[in-house]
Amino acid sequence: MRAIDFDPRKVILLAPGTESLIGAENQVSASVSNLVMKPHEIRFQVSTPEPTIVNISQSHYHHWKAYVDGSPTPIHLANGAFQALDVPAGEFGVELFYEDRGFVLGAWLSGLSLSGCFF
């Protein structure tokens, strides 16, 4: 594919070796509804007649976790910087959460240390 033919609204370039993990084979017309975006979560509904890839224009980072109807789903690197999810045919609720357990543990330890300083 020539760079001039690349349209990120229609084409998703995945990291090498990822193709075997994706169930989508063709470009399909999917719809997204009920989008809710908060600082550490994204929720929406996807309706698609065939398996598809949902591209999320948000920086790919390993602490984001994705769930399709409550089942964990891998997040793939798309277009060199963004996130992509494999979604089966049908209507599904998709949720992405930022889950950094190391940060939470560090915050608790810092809080305990600070309270220890007061006593």
JSON list of C-alpha atoms in Angstrom, two decimals:
[
{"chain": "A", "resi": 1, "resn": "MET", "atom": "CA", "xyz": [0.00, 0.00, 0.00]},
{"chain": "A", "resi": 2, "resn": "ARG", "atom": "CA", "xyz": [1.36, 3.39, -0.89]},
{"chain": "A", "resi": 3, "resn": "ALA", "atom": "CA", "xyz": [1.33, 6.06, 1.83]},
{"chain": "A", "resi": 4, "resn": "ILE", "atom": "CA", "xyz": [-0.90, 8.25, -0.34]},
{"chain": "A", "resi": 5, "resn": "ASP", "atom": "CA", "xyz": [-3.61, 5.54, -0.30]},
{"chain": "A", "resi": 6, "resn": "PHE", "atom": "CA", "xyz": [-3.69, 5.32, 3.50]},
{"chain": "A", "resi": 7, "resn": "ASP", "atom": "CA", "xyz": [-6.98, 6.58, 4.97]},
{"chain": "A", "resi": 8, "resn": "PRO", "atom": "CA", "xyz": [-7.02, 6.02, 8.76]},
{"chain": "A", "resi": 9, "resn": "ARG", "atom": "CA", "xyz": [-10.83, 6.24, 8.78]},
{"chain": "A", "resi": 10, "resn": "LYS", "atom": "CA", "xyz": [-11.01, 3.11, 6.61]},
{"chain": "A", "resi": 11, "resn": "VAL", "atom": "CA", "xyz": [-7.69, 1.29, 7.03]},
{"chain": "A", "resi": 12, "resn": "ILE", "atom": "CA", "xyz": [-6.24, -0.13, 10.24]},
{"chain": "A", "resi": 13, "resn": "LEU", "atom": "CA", "xyz": [-2.61, -1.16, 10.18]},
{"chain": "A", "resi": 14, "resn": "LEU", "atom": "CA", "xyz": [-1.83, -3.71, 12.90]},
{"chain": "A", "resi": 15, "resn": "ALA", "atom": "CA", "xyz": [1.51, -4.64, 14.41]},
{"chain": "A", "resi": 16, "resn": "PRO", "atom": "CA", "xyz": [3.27, -7.54, 12.64]},
{"chain": "A", "resi": 17, "resn": "GLY", "atom": "CA", "xyz": [2.10, -10.92, 13.94]},
{"chain": "A", "resi": 18, "resn": "THR", "atom": "CA", "xyz": [-1.25, -9.60, 15.12]},
{"chain": "A", "resi": 19, "resn": "GLU", "atom": "CA", "xyz": [-3.22, -10.63, 12.03]},
{"chain": "A", "resi": 20, "resn": "SER", "atom": "CA", "xyz": [-3.68, -14.21, 13.26]},
{"chain": "A", "resi": 21, "resn": "LEU", "atom": "CA", "xyz": [-5.34, -12.94, 16.46]},
{"chain": "A", "resi": 22, "resn": "ILE", "atom": "CA", "xyz": [-8.03, -10.94, 14.64]},
{"chain": "A", "resi": 23, "resn": "GLY", "atom": "CA", "xyz": [-11.34, -12.48, 13.54]},
{"chain": "A", "resi": 24, "resn": "ALA", "atom": "CA", "xyz": [-12.32, -9.69, 11.14]},
{"chain": "A", "resi": 25, "resn": "GLU", "atom": "CA", "xyz": [-11.57, -10.30, 7.48]},
{"chain": "A", "resi": 26, "resn": "ASN", "atom": "CA", "xyz": [-13.48, -7.66, 5.51]},
{"chain": "A", "resi": 27, "resn": "GLN", "atom": "CA", "xyz": [-14.40, -4.02, 5.87]},
{"chain": "A", "resi": 28, "resn": "VAL", "atom": "CA", "xyz": [-17.91, -3.82, 7.31]},
{"chain": "A", "resi": 29, "resn": "SER", "atom": "CA", "xyz": [-20.27, -1.04, 8.27]},
{"chain": "A", "resi": 30, "resn": "ALA", "atom": "CA", "xyz": [-20.47, -1.02, 12.05]},
{"chain": "A", "resi": 31, "resn": "SER", "atom": "CA", "xyz": [-22.20, 1.53, 14.24]},
{"chain": "A", "resi": 32, "resn": "VAL", "atom": "CA", "xyz": [-21.15, 2.90, 17.62]},
{"chain": "A", "resi": 33, "resn": "SER", "atom": "CA", "xyz": [-23.69, 4.37, 20.04]},
{"chain": "A", "resi": 34, "resn": "ASN", "atom": "CA", "xyz": [-24.05, 5.42, 23.69]},
{"chain": "A", "resi": 35, "resn": "LEU", "atom": "CA", "xyz": [-20.47, 6.67, 23.91]},
{"chain": "A", "resi": 36, "resn": "VAL", "atom": "CA", "xyz": [-19.40, 7.64, 27.44]},
{"chain": "A", "resi": 37, "resn": "MET", "atom": "CA", "xyz": [-15.88, 8.98, 27.99]},
{"chain": "A", "resi": 38, "resn": "LYS", "atom": "CA", "xyz": [-14.45, 9.65, 31.44]},
{"chain": "A", "resi": 39, "resn": "PRO", "atom": "CA", "xyz": [-10.83, 10.19, 32.54]},
{"chain": "A", "resi": 40, "resn": "HIS", "atom": "CA", "xyz": [-10.15, 6.48, 33.19]},
{"chain": "A", "resi": 41, "resn": "GLU", "atom": "CA", "xyz": [-12.89, 4.72, 31.27]},
{"chain": "A", "resi": 42, "resn": "ILE", "atom": "CA", "xyz": [-14.57, 4.55, 27.88]},
{"chain": "A", "resi": 43, "resn": "ARG", "atom": "CA", "xyz": [-17.90, 2.78, 27.27]},
{"chain": "A", "resi": 44, "resn": "PHE", "atom": "CA", "xyz": [-19.92, 2.32, 24.09]},
{"chain": "A", "resi": 45, "resn": "GLN", "atom": "CA", "xyz": [-22.21, -0.07, 22.20]},
{"chain": "A", "resi": 46, "resn": "VAL", "atom": "CA", "xyz": [-21.10, -1.63, 18.89]},
{"chain": "A", "resi": 47, "resn": "SER", "atom": "CA", "xyz": [-23.48, -3.13, 16.37]},
{"chain": "A", "resi": 48, "resn": "THR", "atom": "CA", "xyz": [-21.93, -4.98, 13.45]},
{"chain": "A", "resi": 49, "resn": "PRO", "atom": "CA", "xyz": [-23.24, -7.59, 10.96]},
{"chain": "A", "resi": 50, "resn": "GLU", "atom": "CA", "xyz": [-19.82, -9.33, 10.77]},
{"chain": "A", "resi": 51, "resn": "PRO", "atom": "CA", "xyz": [-16.72, -9.50, 13.00]},
{"chain": "A", "resi": 52, "resn": "THR", "atom": "CA", "xyz": [-14.87, -6.19, 12.85]},
{"chain": "A", "resi": 53, "resn": "ILE", "atom": "CA", "xyz": [-12.04, -4.20, 14.34]},
{"chain": "A", "resi": 54, "resn": "VAL", "atom": "CA", "xyz": [-12.90, -1.11, 16.37]},
{"chain": "A", "resi": 55, "resn": "ASN", "atom": "CA", "xyz": [-10.18, 1.54, 16.18]},
{"chain": "A", "resi": 56, "resn": "ILE", "atom": "CA", "xyz": [-9.94, 3.85, 19.18]},
{"chain": "A", "resi": 57, "resn": "SER", "atom": "CA", "xyz": [-8.01, 7.06, 18.57]},
{"chain": "A", "resi": 58, "resn": "GLN", "atom": "CA", "xyz": [-6.31, 7.00, 21.92]},
{"chain": "A", "resi": 59, "resn": "SER", "atom": "CA", "xyz": [-2.63, 6.32, 22.58]},
{"chain": "A", "resi": 60, "resn": "HIS", "atom": "CA", "xyz": [-1.87, 2.64, 23.01]},
{"chain": "A", "resi": 61, "resn": "TYR", "atom": "CA", "xyz": [-0.71, 1.99, 26.60]},
{"chain": "A", "resi": 62, "resn": "HIS", "atom": "CA", "xyz": [-0.47, -1.35, 28.36]},
{"chain": "A", "resi": 63, "resn": "HIS", "atom": "CA", "xyz": [-2.45, -0.31, 31.45]},
{"chain": "A", "resi": 64, "resn": "TRP", "atom": "CA", "xyz": [-5.69, 0.03, 29.46]},
{"chain": "A", "resi": 65, "resn": "LYS", "atom": "CA", "xyz": [-7.86, -3.11, 29.70]},
{"chain": "A", "resi": 66, "resn": "ALA", "atom": "CA", "xyz": [-10.79, -3.87, 27.37]},
{"chain": "A", "resi": 67, "resn": "TYR", "atom": "CA", "xyz": [-13.95, -5.91, 27.89]},
{"chain": "A", "resi": 68, "resn": "VAL", "atom": "CA", "xyz": [-16.57, -6.92, 25.32]},
{"chain": "A", "resi": 69, "resn": "ASP", "atom": "CA", "xyz": [-19.81, -7.77, 27.16]},
{"chain": "A", "resi": 70, "resn": "GLY", "atom": "CA", "xyz": [-17.75, -8.32, 30.31]},
{"chain": "A", "resi": 71, "resn": "SER", "atom": "CA", "xyz": [-15.21, -10.70, 28.73]},
{"chain": "A", "resi": 72, "resn": "PRO", "atom": "CA", "xyz": [-11.57, -9.56, 28.64]},
{"chain": "A", "resi": 73, "resn": "THR", "atom": "CA", "xyz": [-10.44, -8.68, 25.12]},
{"chain": "A", "resi": 74, "resn": "PRO", "atom": "CA", "xyz": [-6.88, -7.91, 23.99]},
{"chain": "A", "resi": 75, "resn": "ILE", "atom": "CA", "xyz": [-6.07, -4.41, 22.84]},
{"chain": "A", "resi": 76, "resn": "HIS", "atom": "CA", "xyz": [-3.90, -4.32, 19.72]},
{"chain": "A", "resi": 77, "resn": "LEU", "atom": "CA", "xyz": [-1.54, -1.61, 18.52]},
{"chain": "A", "resi": 78, "resn": "ALA", "atom": "CA", "xyz": [-3.17, 0.04, 15.50]},
{"chain": "A", "resi": 79, "resn": "ASN", "atom": "CA", "xyz": [-1.83, 2.55, 12.99]},
{"chain": "A", "resi": 80, "resn": "GLY", "atom": "CA", "xyz": [1.43, 2.79, 14.92]},
{"chain": "A", "resi": 81, "resn": "ALA", "atom": "CA", "xyz": [0.06, 4.54, 18.00]},
{"chain": "A", "resi": 82, "resn": "PHE", "atom": "CA", "xyz": [-3.60, 3.81, 18.70]},
{"chain": "A", "resi": 83, "resn": "GLN", "atom": "CA", "xyz": [-5.78, 1.05, 20.14]},
{"chain": "A", "resi": 84, "resn": "ALA", "atom": "CA", "xyz": [-7.85, -1.54, 18.26]},
{"chain": "A", "resi": 85, "resn": "LEU", "atom": "CA", "xyz": [-10.26, -4.21, 19.49]},
{"chain": "A", "resi": 86, "resn": "ASP", "atom": "CA", "xyz": [-11.57, -7.30, 17.76]},
{"chain": "A", "resi": 87, "resn": "VAL", "atom": "CA", "xyz": [-15.39, -7.37, 18.07]},
{"chain": "A", "resi": 88, "resn": "PRO", "atom": "CA", "xyz": [-17.54, -10.33, 16.96]},
{"chain": "A", "resi": 89, "resn": "ALA", "atom": "CA", "xyz": [-20.71, -9.99, 14.90]},
{"chain": "A", "resi": 90, "resn": "GLY", "atom": "CA", "xyz": [-23.76, -8.76, 16.77]},
{"chain": "A", "resi": 91, "resn": "GLU", "atom": "CA", "xyz": [-24.45, -6.05, 19.33]},
{"chain": "A", "resi": 92, "resn": "PHE", "atom": "CA", "xyz": [-22.05, -5.74, 22.23]},
{"chain": "A", "resi": 93, "resn": "GLY", "atom": "CA", "xyz": [-21.16, -3.40, 25.06]},
{"chain": "A", "resi": 94, "resn": "VAL", "atom": "CA", "xyz": [-17.49, -2.40, 25.03]},
{"chain": "A", "resi": 95, "resn": "GLU", "atom": "CA", "xyz": [-15.68, -1.04, 28.07]},
{"chain": "A", "resi": 96, "resn": "LEU", "atom": "CA", "xyz": [-12.11, 0.15, 28.43]},
{"chain": "A", "resi": 97, "resn": "PHE", "atom": "CA", "xyz": [-10.65, 0.89, 31.85]},
{"chain": "A", "resi": 98, "resn": "TYR", "atom": "CA", "xyz": [-7.29, 2.28, 32.91]},
{"chain": "A", "resi": 99, "resn": "GLU", "atom": "CA", "xyz": [-6.06, -0.20, 35.53]},
{"chain": "A", "resi": 100, "resn": "ASP", "atom": "CA", "xyz": [-2.61, 0.62, 36.92]},
{"chain": "A", "resi": 101, "resn": "ARG", "atom": "CA", "xyz": [-2.26, -1.57, 40.01]},
{"chain": "A", "resi": 102, "resn": "GLY", "atom": "CA", "xyz": [1.31, -0.38, 40.62]},
{"chain": "A", "resi": 103, "resn": "PHE", "atom": "CA", "xyz": [0.09, 3.20, 40.94]},
{"chain": "A", "resi": 104, "resn": "VAL", "atom": "CA", "xyz": [-2.70, 2.21, 43.34]},
{"chain": "A", "resi": 105, "resn": "LEU", "atom": "CA", "xyz": [-0.28, 0.20, 45.49]},
{"chain": "A", "resi": 106, "resn": "GLY", "atom": "CA", "xyz": [2.18, 3.11, 45.53]},
{"chain": "A", "resi": 107, "resn": "ALA", "atom": "CA", "xyz": [-0.58, 5.54, 46.55]},
{"chain": "A", "resi": 108, "resn": "TRP", "atom": "CA", "xyz": [-1.64, 3.27, 49.42]},
{"chain": "A", "resi": 109, "resn": "LEU", "atom": "CA", "xyz": [1.95, 2.85, 50.64]},
{"chain": "A", "resi": 110, "resn": "SER", "atom": "CA", "xyz": [2.53, 6.60, 50.42]},
{"chain": "A", "resi": 111, "resn": "GLY", "atom": "CA", "xyz": [-0.67, 7.25, 52.38]},
{"chain": "A", "resi": 112, "resn": "LEU", "atom": "CA", "xyz": [0.31, 4.75, 55.05]},
{"chain": "A", "resi": 113, "resn": "SER", "atom": "CA", "xyz": [3.79, 6.26, 55.29]},
{"chain": "A", "resi": 114, "resn": "LEU", "atom": "CA", "xyz": [2.38, 9.77, 55.58]},
{"chain": "A", "resi": 115, "resn": "SER", "atom": "CA", "xyz": [-0.07, 8.74, 58.29]},
{"chain": "A", "resi": 116, "resn": "GLY", "atom": "CA", "xyz": [2.82, 7.01, 60.12]},
{"chain": "A", "resi": 117, "resn": "CYS", "atom": "CA", "xyz": [4.71, 10.32, 60.09]},
{"chain": "A", "resi": 118, "resn": "PHE", "atom": "CA", "xyz": [1.81, 12.05, 61.87]},
{"chain": "A", "resi": 119, "resn": "PHE", "atom": "CA", "xyz": [1.80, 9.45, 64.65]}
]
